[in-house]
């Protein structure tokens, strides 16, 4: 949680930079000859806030601290896996920041869309590679944490605590872990395909050679739309438990809330298509120009 807070400070400073840049149409703090730095700021702000602030804090931090408390277990099942997870998260953060000082910075946007991320006319192939390597390591960290939580919740509960009577916060983290384990491998595959197009002469996303840039959108948003609910479901569970504790009342409809969160996870994983309509039109215009 402390690490996520520190990472979030850098993401917040980047957002302040963007807001100052947009404050007045005549006054600029980013030099005109380096306007790509604004694109770099958008990219780093999005990635840091999602992968290094909200996910480690709400999911990893609160989960490691509160799951053993709520289900009466002495510790999570694999504490050394937690150690590995936080260490690799720090390394991934450093690698993502290295994209700032490599060539011109990775200004692809946080979605890393081709052709912006794959064309040899892009400003910084090596910066894009740094961003992708950092995200791959952050994904490994999240997958390790998810497996740890799953095994802990299923196998290390108190004897009298069943899945029906388990509190909402462990349930929210359990469902979030399932979504991460389902969608992160797909994102990993998409990022590895981007790396292959950048450095291994493949043409997976180049329409001139029968590649398909829209394929990347499908792969990315299969992760990207459930990511919205990955970020908010731990908050749902925490808010429910806070309201219950402050009001000194049991949660009304506990099992209904569990069912609702499960439905959110299921439906949120299969409806990513609405992210793609205007983006496809934008990419076609870029390719035509």
Short mmCIF file of C-alpha atoms in Angstrom, two decimals:
data_model
loop_
_atom_site.label_atom_id
_atom_site.label_comp_id
_atom_site.label_asym_id
_atom_site.label_seq_id
_atom_site.Cartn_x
_atom_site.Cartn_y
_atom_site.Cartn_z
CA UNK A 1 0.00 0.00 0.00
CA UNK A 2 2.88 2.36 0.75
CA UNK A 3 4.53 1.49 -2.57
CA UNK A 4 1.28 2.16 -4.43
CA UNK A 5 0.99 5.53 -2.68
CA UNK A 6 4.52 6.49 -3.71
CA UNK A 7 3.93 5.38 -7.30
CA UNK A 8 0.69 7.35 -7.30
CA UNK A 9 2.53 10.56 -6.39
CA UNK A 10 4.50 10.37 -9.65
CA UNK A 11 1.31 9.66 -11.63
CA UNK A 12 -0.40 12.63 -9.97
CA UNK A 13 2.51 14.94 -10.77
CA UNK A 14 2.27 13.90 -14.42
CA UNK A 15 -1.47 14.69 -14.42
CA UNK A 16 -0.72 18.12 -12.90
CA UNK A 17 1.74 18.71 -15.74
CA UNK A 18 -0.95 17.85 -18.31
CA UNK A 19 -3.52 20.11 -16.63
CA UNK A 20 -1.10 23.06 -16.55
CA UNK A 21 -0.30 22.47 -20.22
CA UNK A 22 -4.01 22.56 -21.08
CA UNK A 23 -4.86 25.44 -18.74
CA UNK A 24 -4.49 28.19 -21.34
CA UNK A 25 -4.43 27.96 -25.12
CA UNK A 26 -1.61 30.50 -25.39
CA UNK A 27 0.72 29.51 -22.56
CA UNK A 28 2.70 26.29 -22.90
CA UNK A 29 5.12 24.74 -20.44
CA UNK A 30 6.13 21.92 -22.80
CA UNK A 31 8.51 23.26 -25.42
CA UNK A 32 7.05 23.40 -28.97
CA UNK A 33 9.97 21.35 -30.32
CA UNK A 34 9.18 18.57 -27.84
CA UNK A 35 5.42 18.24 -28.13
CA UNK A 36 5.78 14.45 -28.06
CA UNK A 37 6.39 14.81 -24.32
CA UNK A 38 2.69 15.53 -23.87
CA UNK A 39 1.91 12.15 -25.45
CA UNK A 40 4.54 10.57 -23.18
CA UNK A 41 2.83 12.18 -20.16
CA UNK A 42 -0.57 10.76 -21.15
CA UNK A 43 0.97 7.30 -21.59
CA UNK A 44 2.80 7.24 -18.27
CA UNK A 45 -0.07 8.80 -16.32
CA UNK A 46 -2.53 6.14 -17.48
CA UNK A 47 -0.18 3.22 -16.92
CA UNK A 48 1.08 4.35 -13.51
CA UNK A 49 -2.37 5.13 -12.12
CA UNK A 50 -3.89 1.82 -13.23
CA UNK A 51 -1.08 -0.71 -12.88
CA UNK A 52 0.97 0.86 -10.08
CA UNK A 53 -1.50 2.77 -7.89
CA UNK A 54 -5.03 1.35 -7.88
CA UNK A 55 -4.31 -2.34 -8.52
CA UNK A 56 -1.43 -2.78 -6.00
CA UNK A 57 -3.22 -0.72 -3.34
CA UNK A 58 -6.85 -1.85 -3.54
CA UNK A 59 -6.20 -5.43 -4.63
CA UNK A 60 -2.74 -6.41 -3.39
CA UNK A 61 -2.40 -4.17 -0.34
CA UNK A 62 -5.88 -4.44 1.16
CA UNK A 63 -6.07 -8.10 0.18
CA UNK A 64 -2.85 -9.12 1.90
CA UNK A 65 -3.77 -7.17 5.01
CA UNK A 66 -7.48 -7.97 5.34
CA UNK A 67 -8.10 -11.43 3.85
CA UNK A 68 -6.37 -13.27 6.74
CA UNK A 69 -8.23 -11.07 9.25
CA UNK A 70 -11.66 -11.61 7.72
CA UNK A 71 -11.36 -15.37 7.37
CA UNK A 72 -9.40 -16.10 10.52
CA UNK A 73 -6.21 -17.41 8.95
CA UNK A 74 -2.73 -16.66 10.34
CA UNK A 75 -1.27 -15.59 6.99
CA UNK A 76 -1.75 -15.96 3.26
CA UNK A 77 -0.71 -19.33 1.90
CA UNK A 78 2.40 -18.15 0.02
CA UNK A 79 4.00 -15.20 1.83
CA UNK A 80 7.19 -15.53 -0.21
CA UNK A 81 5.11 -15.18 -3.36
CA UNK A 82 3.94 -11.87 -1.92
CA UNK A 83 7.56 -10.88 -1.44
CA UNK A 84 8.31 -11.76 -5.06
CA UNK A 85 5.23 -9.86 -6.20
CA UNK A 86 6.14 -6.56 -4.53
CA UNK A 87 9.78 -6.79 -5.63
CA UNK A 88 8.92 -7.42 -9.27
CA UNK A 89 6.38 -4.57 -9.13
CA UNK A 90 9.15 -2.17 -8.12
CA UNK A 91 11.36 -3.42 -10.96
CA UNK A 92 8.51 -3.03 -13.46
CA UNK A 93 7.92 0.55 -12.28
CA UNK A 94 11.58 1.38 -12.86
CA UNK A 95 11.48 -0.21 -16.34
CA UNK A 96 8.39 1.81 -17.30
CA UNK A 97 10.10 5.01 -16.14
CA UNK A 98 13.18 4.09 -18.21
CA UNK A 99 11.02 4.75 -21.28
CA UNK A 100 11.27 8.44 -20.37
CA UNK A 101 15.01 8.60 -20.97
CA UNK A 102 15.18 6.19 -23.91
CA UNK A 103 15.15 8.08 -27.21
CA UNK A 104 12.10 10.38 -27.24
CA UNK A 105 9.89 8.58 -24.72
CA UNK A 106 7.03 6.22 -25.46
CA UNK A 107 4.20 8.47 -26.67
CA UNK A 108 1.81 5.77 -27.86
CA UNK A 109 -0.96 6.43 -25.33
CA UNK A 110 -1.60 4.05 -22.46
CA UNK A 111 -3.45 1.65 -24.79
CA UNK A 112 -0.27 1.15 -26.90
CA UNK A 113 -2.23 0.90 -30.15
CA UNK A 114 -0.65 -0.12 -33.44
CA UNK A 115 0.31 1.52 -35.78
CA UNK A 116 1.54 4.09 -33.20
CA UNK A 117 3.45 1.41 -31.32
CA UNK A 118 4.61 -0.79 -34.22
CA UNK A 119 5.40 1.42 -37.19
CA UNK A 120 9.09 1.89 -37.92
CA UNK A 121 8.25 5.56 -38.39
CA UNK A 122 7.42 5.84 -34.68
CA UNK A 123 9.73 8.04 -32.67
CA UNK A 124 10.85 5.49 -30.10
CA UNK A 125 10.76 1.72 -30.69
CA UNK A 126 13.02 1.13 -27.69
CA UNK A 127 10.83 3.30 -25.41
CA UNK A 128 7.79 1.27 -26.44
CA UNK A 129 9.73 -1.89 -25.63
CA UNK A 130 10.54 -0.57 -22.15
CA UNK A 131 6.87 0.21 -21.51
CA UNK A 132 5.83 -3.27 -22.68
CA UNK A 133 8.47 -5.06 -20.58
CA UNK A 134 7.35 -3.07 -17.54
CA UNK A 135 3.72 -4.02 -18.13
CA UNK A 136 4.63 -7.68 -18.60
CA UNK A 137 6.37 -7.73 -15.21
CA UNK A 138 3.47 -5.90 -13.55
CA UNK A 139 1.14 -8.54 -15.03
CA UNK A 140 3.25 -11.34 -13.56
CA UNK A 141 3.06 -9.59 -10.18
CA UNK A 142 -0.75 -9.37 -10.36
CA UNK A 143 -1.10 -13.01 -11.46
CA UNK A 144 1.06 -14.24 -8.57
CA UNK A 145 -1.01 -12.20 -6.10
CA UNK A 146 -4.26 -13.50 -7.60
CA UNK A 147 -3.16 -17.13 -7.29
CA UNK A 148 -2.09 -16.48 -3.71
CA UNK A 149 -5.48 -15.00 -2.80
CA UNK A 150 -7.39 -17.80 -4.51
CA UNK A 151 -5.54 -20.57 -2.68
CA UNK A 152 -5.79 -18.65 0.61
CA UNK A 153 -9.53 -18.05 0.35
CA UNK A 154 -10.33 -21.59 -0.76
CA UNK A 155 -8.04 -23.54 1.57
CA UNK A 156 -7.12 -21.45 4.60
CA UNK A 157 -10.49 -20.34 5.97
CA UNK A 158 -11.60 -20.98 9.52
CA UNK A 159 -13.32 -24.32 9.96
CA UNK A 160 -16.75 -22.76 10.55
CA UNK A 161 -16.51 -20.24 7.69
CA UNK A 162 -18.10 -21.43 4.45
CA UNK A 163 -18.17 -19.65 1.12
CA UNK A 164 -21.81 -18.75 1.80
CA UNK A 165 -21.00 -16.97 5.05
CA UNK A 166 -17.67 -15.47 4.00
CA UNK A 167 -17.62 -11.63 4.22
CA UNK A 168 -17.98 -9.49 1.12
CA UNK A 169 -14.43 -8.15 0.95
CA UNK A 170 -12.78 -11.59 0.54
CA UNK A 171 -15.48 -12.41 -1.99
CA UNK A 172 -14.77 -9.22 -3.95
CA UNK A 173 -11.04 -10.00 -3.97
CA UNK A 174 -11.74 -13.62 -4.95
CA UNK A 175 -13.80 -12.49 -7.96
CA UNK A 176 -11.22 -9.85 -8.88
CA UNK A 177 -8.47 -12.49 -8.82
CA UNK A 178 -10.51 -14.67 -11.17
CA UNK A 179 -10.88 -11.79 -13.64
CA UNK A 180 -7.15 -11.05 -13.52
CA UNK A 181 -6.21 -14.69 -14.11
CA UNK A 182 -8.61 -14.83 -17.06
CA UNK A 183 -7.68 -11.59 -18.82
CA UNK A 184 -4.01 -10.86 -18.05
CA UNK A 185 -2.67 -13.74 -20.20
CA UNK A 186 -4.58 -12.30 -23.17
CA UNK A 187 -3.03 -8.87 -22.61
CA UNK A 188 0.38 -10.52 -22.28
CA UNK A 189 -0.07 -12.22 -25.64
CA UNK A 190 -1.08 -8.93 -27.29
CA UNK A 191 1.96 -7.13 -25.85
CA UNK A 192 4.29 -9.90 -27.00
CA UNK A 193 2.80 -9.59 -30.50
CA UNK A 194 3.57 -5.84 -30.40
CA UNK A 195 7.16 -6.65 -29.40
CA UNK A 196 7.41 -9.15 -32.23
CA UNK A 197 6.21 -6.54 -34.75
CA UNK A 198 8.69 -4.01 -33.35
CA UNK A 199 11.84 -6.11 -33.16
CA UNK A 200 11.33 -9.47 -34.91
CA UNK A 201 10.09 -8.35 -38.37
CA UNK A 202 6.64 -9.89 -37.96
CA UNK A 203 3.68 -8.08 -39.54
CA UNK A 204 0.83 -9.16 -37.29
CA UNK A 205 -0.72 -5.68 -37.09
CA UNK A 206 0.32 -4.18 -40.45
CA UNK A 207 -2.68 -4.10 -42.84
CA UNK A 208 -0.39 -3.58 -45.84
CA UNK A 209 0.79 -7.17 -45.36
CA UNK A 210 -2.63 -8.55 -44.36
CA UNK A 211 -2.08 -7.87 -40.67
CA UNK A 212 -4.97 -6.63 -38.58
CA UNK A 213 -4.62 -3.66 -36.18
CA UNK A 214 -8.19 -4.28 -35.00
CA UNK A 215 -7.07 -7.67 -33.67
CA UNK A 216 -4.93 -5.84 -31.11
CA UNK A 217 -7.97 -3.85 -30.01
CA UNK A 218 -9.92 -7.04 -29.38
CA UNK A 219 -7.06 -8.54 -27.38
CA UNK A 220 -6.39 -5.36 -25.43
CA UNK A 221 -9.99 -4.55 -24.56
CA UNK A 222 -10.69 -8.13 -23.56
CA UNK A 223 -8.43 -7.14 -20.69
CA UNK A 224 -9.15 -3.41 -20.66
CA UNK A 225 -12.89 -3.54 -20.04
CA UNK A 226 -12.77 -6.09 -17.20
CA UNK A 227 -9.94 -3.94 -15.82
CA UNK A 228 -12.55 -1.30 -14.97
CA UNK A 229 -14.29 -3.80 -12.70
CA UNK A 230 -10.99 -5.20 -11.43
CA UNK A 231 -10.33 -1.70 -10.11
CA UNK A 232 -13.79 -1.12 -8.57
CA UNK A 233 -14.83 -4.53 -7.17
CA UNK A 234 -12.41 -4.38 -4.21
CA UNK A 235 -13.85 -0.93 -3.53
CA UNK A 236 -17.38 -2.38 -3.56
CA UNK A 237 -16.37 -4.98 -0.99
CA UNK A 238 -14.51 -2.47 1.20
CA UNK A 239 -17.35 0.07 1.16
CA UNK A 240 -19.89 -2.62 2.06
CA UNK A 241 -17.81 -3.73 5.05
CA UNK A 242 -17.15 -0.13 6.17
CA UNK A 243 -20.85 0.77 6.08
CA UNK A 244 -21.70 -2.44 7.92
CA UNK A 245 -19.08 -1.74 10.59
CA UNK A 246 -19.91 1.93 11.07
CA UNK A 247 -23.67 1.30 11.31
CA UNK A 248 -23.21 -1.84 13.46
CA UNK A 249 -25.62 -3.76 11.24
CA UNK A 250 -25.22 -6.91 9.19
CA UNK A 251 -25.17 -6.49 5.42
CA UNK A 252 -28.65 -6.94 3.97
CA UNK A 253 -28.63 -9.34 1.04
CA UNK A 254 -25.10 -10.65 1.47
CA UNK A 255 -25.52 -13.50 -0.99
CA UNK A 256 -27.35 -11.24 -3.45
CA UNK A 257 -24.38 -8.89 -3.38
CA UNK A 258 -22.01 -11.80 -4.04
CA UNK A 259 -24.18 -12.85 -6.98
CA UNK A 260 -24.27 -9.27 -8.27
CA UNK A 261 -20.46 -8.95 -8.18
CA UNK A 262 -20.12 -12.30 -9.94
CA UNK A 263 -22.51 -11.15 -12.68
CA UNK A 264 -20.59 -7.87 -13.01
CA UNK A 265 -17.38 -9.87 -13.50
CA UNK A 266 -18.94 -12.21 -16.05
CA UNK A 267 -20.75 -9.57 -18.09
CA UNK A 268 -17.84 -7.12 -17.84
CA UNK A 269 -15.57 -9.71 -19.44
CA UNK A 270 -17.71 -10.26 -22.55
CA UNK A 271 -18.85 -6.73 -23.53
CA UNK A 272 -15.59 -5.05 -24.54
CA UNK A 273 -16.84 -4.28 -28.07
CA UNK A 274 -18.23 -0.85 -27.21
CA UNK A 275 -14.67 0.44 -26.70
CA UNK A 276 -13.87 -0.08 -30.36
CA UNK A 277 -16.30 1.89 -32.54
CA UNK A 278 -14.69 5.35 -32.64
CA UNK A 279 -11.21 3.89 -32.18
CA UNK A 280 -11.49 1.82 -35.36
CA UNK A 281 -12.52 4.90 -37.32
CA UNK A 282 -9.55 6.82 -35.89
CA UNK A 283 -7.08 4.08 -36.82
CA UNK A 284 -8.47 3.84 -40.36
CA UNK A 285 -8.01 7.59 -40.75
CA UNK A 286 -4.41 7.35 -39.49
CA UNK A 287 -3.67 4.52 -41.91
CA UNK A 288 -5.25 6.38 -44.83
CA UNK A 289 -3.31 9.55 -44.08
#
